[in-house]
mmCIF file of N, CA and C in Angstrom:
data_model
loop_
_atom_site.group_PDB
_atom_site.id
_atom_site.type_symbol
_atom_site.label_atom_id
_atom_site.label_comp_id
_atom_site.label_asym_id
_atom_site.label_seq_id
_atom_site.Cartn_x
_atom_site.Cartn_y
_atom_site.Cartn_z
ATOM 1 N N MET A 24 -10.276 11.330 10.220
ATOM 2 C CA MET A 24 -8.571 11.337 10.880
ATOM 3 C C MET A 24 -8.539 9.810 11.560
ATOM 4 N N PHE A 25 -7.668 9.208 10.654
ATOM 5 C CA PHE A 25 -7.495 7.606 10.832
ATOM 6 C C PHE A 25 -6.055 7.267 11.267
ATOM 7 N N ASP A 26 -5.789 6.549 12.493
ATOM 8 C CA ASP A 26 -4.558 6.327 13.126
ATOM 9 C C ASP A 26 -4.069 4.977 12.853
ATOM 10 N N GLY A 27 -5.015 4.029 12.318
ATOM 11 C CA GLY A 27 -4.349 2.912 12.060
ATOM 12 C C GLY A 27 -4.554 1.956 13.379
ATOM 13 N N MET A 28 -4.774 2.460 14.625
ATOM 14 C CA MET A 28 -4.814 1.545 15.665
ATOM 15 C C MET A 28 -6.134 1.737 16.284
ATOM 16 N N THR A 29 -6.996 2.856 16.281
ATOM 17 C CA THR A 29 -8.528 2.837 16.930
ATOM 18 C C THR A 29 -9.356 3.060 15.760
ATOM 19 N N SER A 30 -8.793 3.762 14.544
ATOM 20 C CA SER A 30 -9.899 3.906 13.642
ATOM 21 C C SER A 30 -9.268 3.664 12.167
ATOM 22 N N TRP A 31 -9.807 3.078 11.239
ATOM 23 C CA TRP A 31 -9.507 3.179 10.171
ATOM 24 C C TRP A 31 -10.624 2.769 8.626
ATOM 25 N N LEU A 32 -10.401 2.609 7.718
ATOM 26 C CA LEU A 32 -11.398 2.798 6.729
ATOM 27 C C LEU A 32 -11.143 1.350 6.159
ATOM 28 N N ALA A 33 -12.100 0.582 5.893
ATOM 29 C CA ALA A 33 -12.198 -0.725 4.954
ATOM 30 C C ALA A 33 -12.928 -0.139 3.813
ATOM 31 N N ALA A 34 -12.807 -1.488 2.890
ATOM 32 C CA ALA A 34 -13.704 -1.055 1.628
ATOM 33 C C ALA A 34 -13.931 -2.334 1.102
ATOM 34 N N ARG A 35 -14.867 -2.841 0.821
ATOM 35 C CA ARG A 35 -14.932 -4.142 -0.305
ATOM 36 C C ARG A 35 -15.173 -3.646 -1.832
ATOM 37 N N VAL A 36 -14.154 -4.075 -2.589
ATOM 38 C CA VAL A 36 -14.811 -4.010 -4.002
ATOM 39 C C VAL A 36 -14.675 -5.379 -4.545
ATOM 40 N N ALA A 37 -15.408 -5.154 -6.066
ATOM 41 C CA ALA A 37 -15.706 -6.438 -6.834
ATOM 42 C C ALA A 37 -14.226 -7.276 -7.423
ATOM 43 N N GLN A 38 -14.229 -8.411 -7.200
ATOM 44 C CA GLN A 38 -13.331 -9.342 -7.285
ATOM 45 C C GLN A 38 -12.279 -9.095 -8.926
ATOM 46 N N THR A 39 -13.647 -8.529 -9.715
ATOM 47 C CA THR A 39 -12.988 -8.175 -11.059
ATOM 48 C C THR A 39 -12.484 -6.597 -11.253
ATOM 49 N N ASP A 40 -12.716 -6.058 -9.939
ATOM 50 C CA ASP A 40 -11.826 -4.662 -9.992
ATOM 51 C C ASP A 40 -10.364 -4.787 -10.529
ATOM 52 N N CYS A 41 -10.307 -3.736 -11.169
ATOM 53 C CA CYS A 41 -8.429 -3.655 -11.303
ATOM 54 C C CYS A 41 -7.619 -3.382 -10.463
ATOM 55 N N LEU A 42 -8.299 -2.620 -8.941
ATOM 56 C CA LEU A 42 -7.626 -2.583 -7.686
ATOM 57 C C LEU A 42 -7.326 -3.807 -7.416
ATOM 58 N N LEU A 43 -7.906 -4.943 -7.269
ATOM 59 C CA LEU A 43 -7.476 -6.228 -7.052
ATOM 60 C C LEU A 43 -6.539 -7.025 -7.802
ATOM 61 N N ASP A 44 -6.710 -6.678 -9.207
ATOM 62 C CA ASP A 44 -5.959 -7.215 -10.163
ATOM 63 C C ASP A 44 -5.600 -6.212 -11.430
ATOM 64 N N PRO A 45 -4.438 -5.395 -11.224
ATOM 65 C CA PRO A 45 -3.899 -4.461 -12.130
ATOM 66 C C PRO A 45 -3.835 -4.786 -13.674
ATOM 67 N N ASP A 46 -3.977 -6.105 -13.916
ATOM 68 C CA ASP A 46 -4.080 -6.567 -15.084
ATOM 69 C C ASP A 46 -5.242 -5.986 -16.241
ATOM 70 N N ARG A 47 -6.304 -6.111 -15.178
ATOM 71 C CA ARG A 47 -7.664 -5.753 -15.628
ATOM 72 C C ARG A 47 -7.731 -3.858 -15.813
ATOM 73 N N CYS A 48 -6.297 -2.949 -15.563
ATOM 74 C CA CYS A 48 -6.735 -1.659 -15.618
ATOM 75 C C CYS A 48 -5.985 -1.223 -17.038
ATOM 76 N N ASP A 49 -6.909 -1.705 -18.067
ATOM 77 C CA ASP A 49 -6.716 -1.338 -19.349
ATOM 78 C C ASP A 49 -6.642 0.143 -19.786
ATOM 79 N N LYS A 50 -7.232 0.997 -18.812
ATOM 80 C CA LYS A 50 -6.695 2.442 -19.213
ATOM 81 C C LYS A 50 -5.621 3.213 -18.058
ATOM 82 N N GLY A 51 -5.063 2.493 -17.560
ATOM 83 C CA GLY A 51 -4.025 2.481 -16.245
ATOM 84 C C GLY A 51 -4.906 3.122 -15.066
ATOM 85 N N LEU A 52 -4.005 3.246 -14.101
ATOM 86 C CA LEU A 52 -4.352 3.141 -12.619
ATOM 87 C C LEU A 52 -3.659 4.107 -12.132
ATOM 88 N N SER A 53 -4.470 5.653 -11.488
ATOM 89 C CA SER A 53 -3.828 6.239 -10.563
ATOM 90 C C SER A 53 -4.503 6.688 -9.467
ATOM 91 N N ILE A 54 -3.372 6.918 -8.514
ATOM 92 C CA ILE A 54 -3.994 6.934 -6.938
ATOM 93 C C ILE A 54 -3.532 8.155 -6.493
ATOM 94 N N GLY A 55 -4.258 9.163 -5.730
ATOM 95 C CA GLY A 55 -3.565 10.239 -5.165
ATOM 96 C C GLY A 55 -3.803 9.801 -3.381
ATOM 97 N N LEU A 56 -2.950 10.679 -2.474
ATOM 98 C CA LEU A 56 -3.196 10.680 -1.335
ATOM 99 C C LEU A 56 -2.060 11.645 -0.848
ATOM 100 N N MET A 57 -2.770 11.815 0.498
ATOM 101 C CA MET A 57 -2.015 13.542 1.131
ATOM 102 C C MET A 57 -2.423 12.841 2.489
ATOM 103 N N VAL A 58 -1.138 12.378 3.036
ATOM 104 C CA VAL A 58 -1.216 11.641 4.307
ATOM 105 C C VAL A 58 -0.173 12.243 5.040
ATOM 106 N N LYS A 59 -0.408 12.571 6.411
ATOM 107 C CA LYS A 59 0.545 13.335 7.508
ATOM 108 C C LYS A 59 0.813 12.073 8.326
ATOM 109 N N PHE A 60 2.259 11.961 8.643
ATOM 110 C CA PHE A 60 2.872 10.852 9.298
ATOM 111 C C PHE A 60 3.283 11.278 10.621
ATOM 112 N N PRO A 61 3.178 10.709 11.886
ATOM 113 C CA PRO A 61 3.268 11.025 13.128
ATOM 114 C C PRO A 61 5.160 10.982 13.157
ATOM 115 N N PRO A 62 5.556 11.603 14.068
ATOM 116 C CA PRO A 62 7.252 11.347 14.348
ATOM 117 C C PRO A 62 7.477 10.046 14.936
ATOM 118 N N GLN A 63 6.558 9.344 15.137
ATOM 119 C CA GLN A 63 7.159 8.151 15.753
ATOM 120 C C GLN A 63 7.300 7.227 14.336
ATOM 121 N N ILE A 64 6.937 7.781 13.405
ATOM 122 C CA ILE A 64 6.929 6.442 12.184
ATOM 123 C C ILE A 64 8.699 5.749 12.020
ATOM 124 N N LYS A 65 9.485 6.490 12.238
ATOM 125 C CA LYS A 65 10.778 5.932 12.318
ATOM 126 C C LYS A 65 11.072 4.688 13.325
ATOM 127 N N GLU A 66 10.307 4.674 14.021
ATOM 128 C CA GLU A 66 10.381 3.525 15.294
ATOM 129 C C GLU A 66 9.558 2.393 14.899
ATOM 130 N N TYR A 67 8.402 2.409 13.956
ATOM 131 C CA TYR A 67 7.757 1.342 13.360
ATOM 132 C C TYR A 67 8.919 0.310 12.942
ATOM 133 N N GLY A 68 8.572 -0.985 13.666
ATOM 134 C CA GLY A 68 9.203 -1.946 13.157
ATOM 135 C C GLY A 68 8.402 -3.065 12.272
ATOM 136 N N GLU A 69 7.389 -3.049 12.338
ATOM 137 C CA GLU A 69 6.364 -3.974 11.469
ATOM 138 C C GLU A 69 5.442 -2.845 10.246
ATOM 139 N N ALA A 70 5.383 -3.624 9.469
ATOM 140 C CA ALA A 70 4.775 -2.384 8.275
ATOM 141 C C ALA A 70 3.357 -1.762 8.871
ATOM 142 N N ARG A 71 3.237 -0.823 8.289
ATOM 143 C CA ARG A 71 1.999 0.042 8.948
ATOM 144 C C ARG A 71 1.064 -0.061 7.683
ATOM 145 N N TYR A 72 0.061 -0.670 7.062
ATOM 146 C CA TYR A 72 -0.402 -0.446 5.823
ATOM 147 C C TYR A 72 -1.512 0.843 5.256
ATOM 148 N N ILE A 73 -1.293 1.703 4.595
ATOM 149 C CA ILE A 73 -2.100 2.772 4.091
ATOM 150 C C ILE A 73 -3.102 2.255 3.251
ATOM 151 N N ILE A 74 -2.799 1.728 1.965
ATOM 152 C CA ILE A 74 -3.619 0.843 1.302
ATOM 153 C C ILE A 74 -3.046 -0.273 0.931
ATOM 154 N N ASP A 75 -3.898 -1.295 1.048
ATOM 155 C CA ASP A 75 -3.448 -2.563 0.599
ATOM 156 C C ASP A 75 -4.867 -3.618 -0.117
ATOM 157 N N SER A 76 -4.626 -3.698 -1.140
ATOM 158 C CA SER A 76 -5.366 -4.611 -1.593
ATOM 159 C C SER A 76 -4.958 -6.079 -2.213
ATOM 160 N N GLY A 77 -3.659 -6.560 -1.725
ATOM 161 C CA GLY A 77 -2.946 -7.489 -1.948
ATOM 162 C C GLY A 77 -1.527 -8.022 -2.371
ATOM 163 N N ALA A 78 -0.978 -6.570 -2.822
ATOM 164 C CA ALA A 78 0.289 -7.012 -3.414
ATOM 165 C C ALA A 78 1.340 -6.930 -1.996
ATOM 166 N N HIS A 79 1.192 -7.178 -0.885
ATOM 167 C CA HIS A 79 2.126 -7.279 0.163
ATOM 168 C C HIS A 79 2.732 -9.155 0.259
ATOM 169 N N SER A 80 2.223 -9.755 -0.751
ATOM 170 C CA SER A 80 2.480 -10.998 -0.930
ATOM 171 C C SER A 80 3.358 -11.587 -2.186
ATOM 172 N N GLU A 81 3.844 -12.099 -2.720
ATOM 173 C CA GLU A 81 4.751 -12.303 -3.843
ATOM 174 C C GLU A 81 3.810 -13.239 -4.584
ATOM 175 N N HIS A 82 2.600 -13.692 -3.787
ATOM 176 C CA HIS A 82 1.884 -14.783 -4.740
ATOM 177 C C HIS A 82 0.403 -14.260 -4.767
ATOM 178 N N THR A 83 0.364 -12.669 -4.757
ATOM 179 C CA THR A 83 -1.278 -12.086 -5.121
ATOM 180 C C THR A 83 -1.134 -11.151 -5.807
ATOM 181 N N ARG A 84 -2.017 -10.395 -6.683
ATOM 182 C CA ARG A 84 -2.094 -9.075 -7.536
ATOM 183 C C ARG A 84 -2.625 -8.007 -6.589
ATOM 184 N N GLY A 85 -2.179 -6.737 -7.082
ATOM 185 C CA GLY A 85 -2.913 -5.642 -6.399
ATOM 186 C C GLY A 85 -1.887 -4.463 -6.104
ATOM 187 N N ILE A 86 -2.036 -3.541 -5.257
ATOM 188 C CA ILE A 86 -1.483 -2.715 -4.599
ATOM 189 C C ILE A 86 -1.087 -2.554 -3.362
ATOM 190 N N SER A 87 -0.329 -2.219 -2.943
ATOM 191 C CA SER A 87 0.078 -1.835 -1.198
ATOM 192 C C SER A 87 0.928 -0.533 -1.108
ATOM 193 N N PHE A 88 0.590 0.150 -0.464
ATOM 194 C CA PHE A 88 1.054 1.190 0.169
ATOM 195 C C PHE A 88 1.539 0.928 1.790
ATOM 196 N N TYR A 89 2.815 1.264 2.206
ATOM 197 C CA TYR A 89 2.666 1.084 3.565
ATOM 198 C C TYR A 89 4.269 1.682 4.185
ATOM 199 N N THR A 90 4.387 1.820 5.397
ATOM 200 C CA THR A 90 5.452 2.630 5.953
ATOM 201 C C THR A 90 6.066 1.328 7.038
ATOM 202 N N VAL A 91 7.516 1.365 7.091
ATOM 203 C CA VAL A 91 8.209 0.568 7.599
ATOM 204 C C VAL A 91 9.678 0.882 7.876
ATOM 205 N N ALA A 92 9.869 1.063 9.190
ATOM 206 C CA ALA A 92 11.706 1.589 9.595
ATOM 207 C C ALA A 92 11.789 2.623 8.935
ATOM 208 N N GLY A 93 10.866 3.579 8.764
ATOM 209 C CA GLY A 93 10.876 5.160 8.733
ATOM 210 C C GLY A 93 11.179 5.388 7.184
ATOM 211 N N LYS A 94 10.417 4.192 6.276
ATOM 212 C CA LYS A 94 10.292 4.614 4.841
ATOM 213 C C LYS A 94 9.006 3.873 4.307
ATOM 214 N N LEU A 95 8.336 5.010 2.847
ATOM 215 C CA LEU A 95 7.397 4.510 2.331
ATOM 216 C C LEU A 95 7.719 3.608 1.557
ATOM 217 N N ARG A 96 6.776 2.423 1.581
ATOM 218 C CA ARG A 96 7.132 1.399 0.310
ATOM 219 C C ARG A 96 5.957 1.360 -0.330
ATOM 220 N N VAL A 97 5.836 0.856 -1.756
ATOM 221 C CA VAL A 97 4.957 0.902 -2.414
ATOM 222 C C VAL A 97 4.952 -0.353 -3.529
ATOM 223 N N PHE A 98 4.098 -1.138 -3.334
ATOM 224 C CA PHE A 98 4.244 -2.360 -4.020
ATOM 225 C C PHE A 98 2.992 -2.579 -5.266
ATOM 226 N N PHE A 99 3.210 -2.812 -6.383
ATOM 227 C CA PHE A 99 2.377 -2.894 -7.827
ATOM 228 C C PHE A 99 2.505 -4.107 -8.276
ATOM 229 N N ALA A 100 1.691 -5.206 -7.968
ATOM 230 C CA ALA A 100 1.885 -6.677 -8.778
ATOM 231 C C ALA A 100 0.958 -6.969 -9.558
ATOM 232 N N THR A 101 1.226 -7.445 -10.445
ATOM 233 C CA THR A 101 0.528 -8.071 -11.452
ATOM 234 C C THR A 101 0.642 -9.328 -11.782
ATOM 235 N N SER A 102 -0.256 -9.900 -12.456
ATOM 236 C CA SER A 102 0.226 -11.848 -12.908
ATOM 237 C C SER A 102 1.603 -12.094 -12.934
ATOM 238 N N ASN A 103 2.261 -10.940 -13.828
ATOM 239 C CA ASN A 103 3.871 -11.411 -14.302
ATOM 240 C C ASN A 103 4.730 -10.608 -13.795
ATOM 241 N N LYS A 104 4.563 -9.946 -13.111
ATOM 242 C CA LYS A 104 5.492 -8.877 -12.579
ATOM 243 C C LYS A 104 5.019 -8.054 -11.458
ATOM 244 N N ILE A 105 6.214 -7.809 -10.721
ATOM 245 C CA ILE A 105 6.136 -6.863 -9.350
ATOM 246 C C ILE A 105 6.718 -5.724 -9.385
ATOM 247 N N TRP A 106 6.423 -4.449 -9.344
ATOM 248 C CA TRP A 106 6.967 -3.566 -8.961
ATOM 249 C C TRP A 106 7.165 -2.757 -7.700
ATOM 250 N N LYS A 107 8.283 -2.390 -7.302
ATOM 251 C CA LYS A 107 8.584 -2.199 -5.774
ATOM 252 C C LYS A 107 9.151 -0.787 -5.895
ATOM 253 N N VAL A 108 8.941 0.343 -5.193
ATOM 254 C CA VAL A 108 9.368 1.712 -4.478
ATOM 255 C C VAL A 108 9.349 1.791 -3.387
ATOM 256 N N SER A 109 10.624 2.243 -3.033
ATOM 257 C CA SER A 109 10.782 2.511 -1.282
ATOM 258 C C SER A 109 11.387 3.935 -1.358
ATOM 259 N N SER A 110 10.802 4.872 -0.650
ATOM 260 C CA SER A 110 10.979 6.303 -0.313
ATOM 261 C C SER A 110 12.422 6.463 0.363
ATOM 262 N N PHE A 111 13.015 7.695 0.589
ATOM 263 C CA PHE A 111 13.837 7.814 1.615
ATOM 264 C C PHE A 111 13.159 7.898 3.242
ATOM 265 N N ALA A 112 14.012 7.882 3.931
ATOM 266 C CA ALA A 112 13.479 7.703 5.414
ATOM 267 C C ALA A 112 13.570 9.123 5.781
ATOM 268 N N PHE A 113 12.084 9.073 6.439
ATOM 269 C CA PHE A 113 11.394 9.994 6.967
ATOM 270 C C PHE A 113 12.396 11.074 7.977
ATOM 271 N N PRO A 114 12.614 12.337 8.036
ATOM 272 C CA PRO A 114 13.377 12.941 8.741
ATOM 273 C C PRO A 114 13.003 12.765 10.175
#
């Protein structure tokens, strides 16, 4: 269990990995998660990252999953395009 404050998971991947540069994912990219959010999630005023390999900036490539203001947001950035998805607010 990782709460993001006192515990988290970090990993290093090669600069050539498609997680850092989705343009290199010539066979596609799939990510599956099962995440349980605390009730306080609606109160988070700043981004709380679940997975981030760089897409949090418009000038970098990668993926980002995070919560902010009670919503789950996903960014997927390649060298020439950015996809942004935002979920409904958590109950």
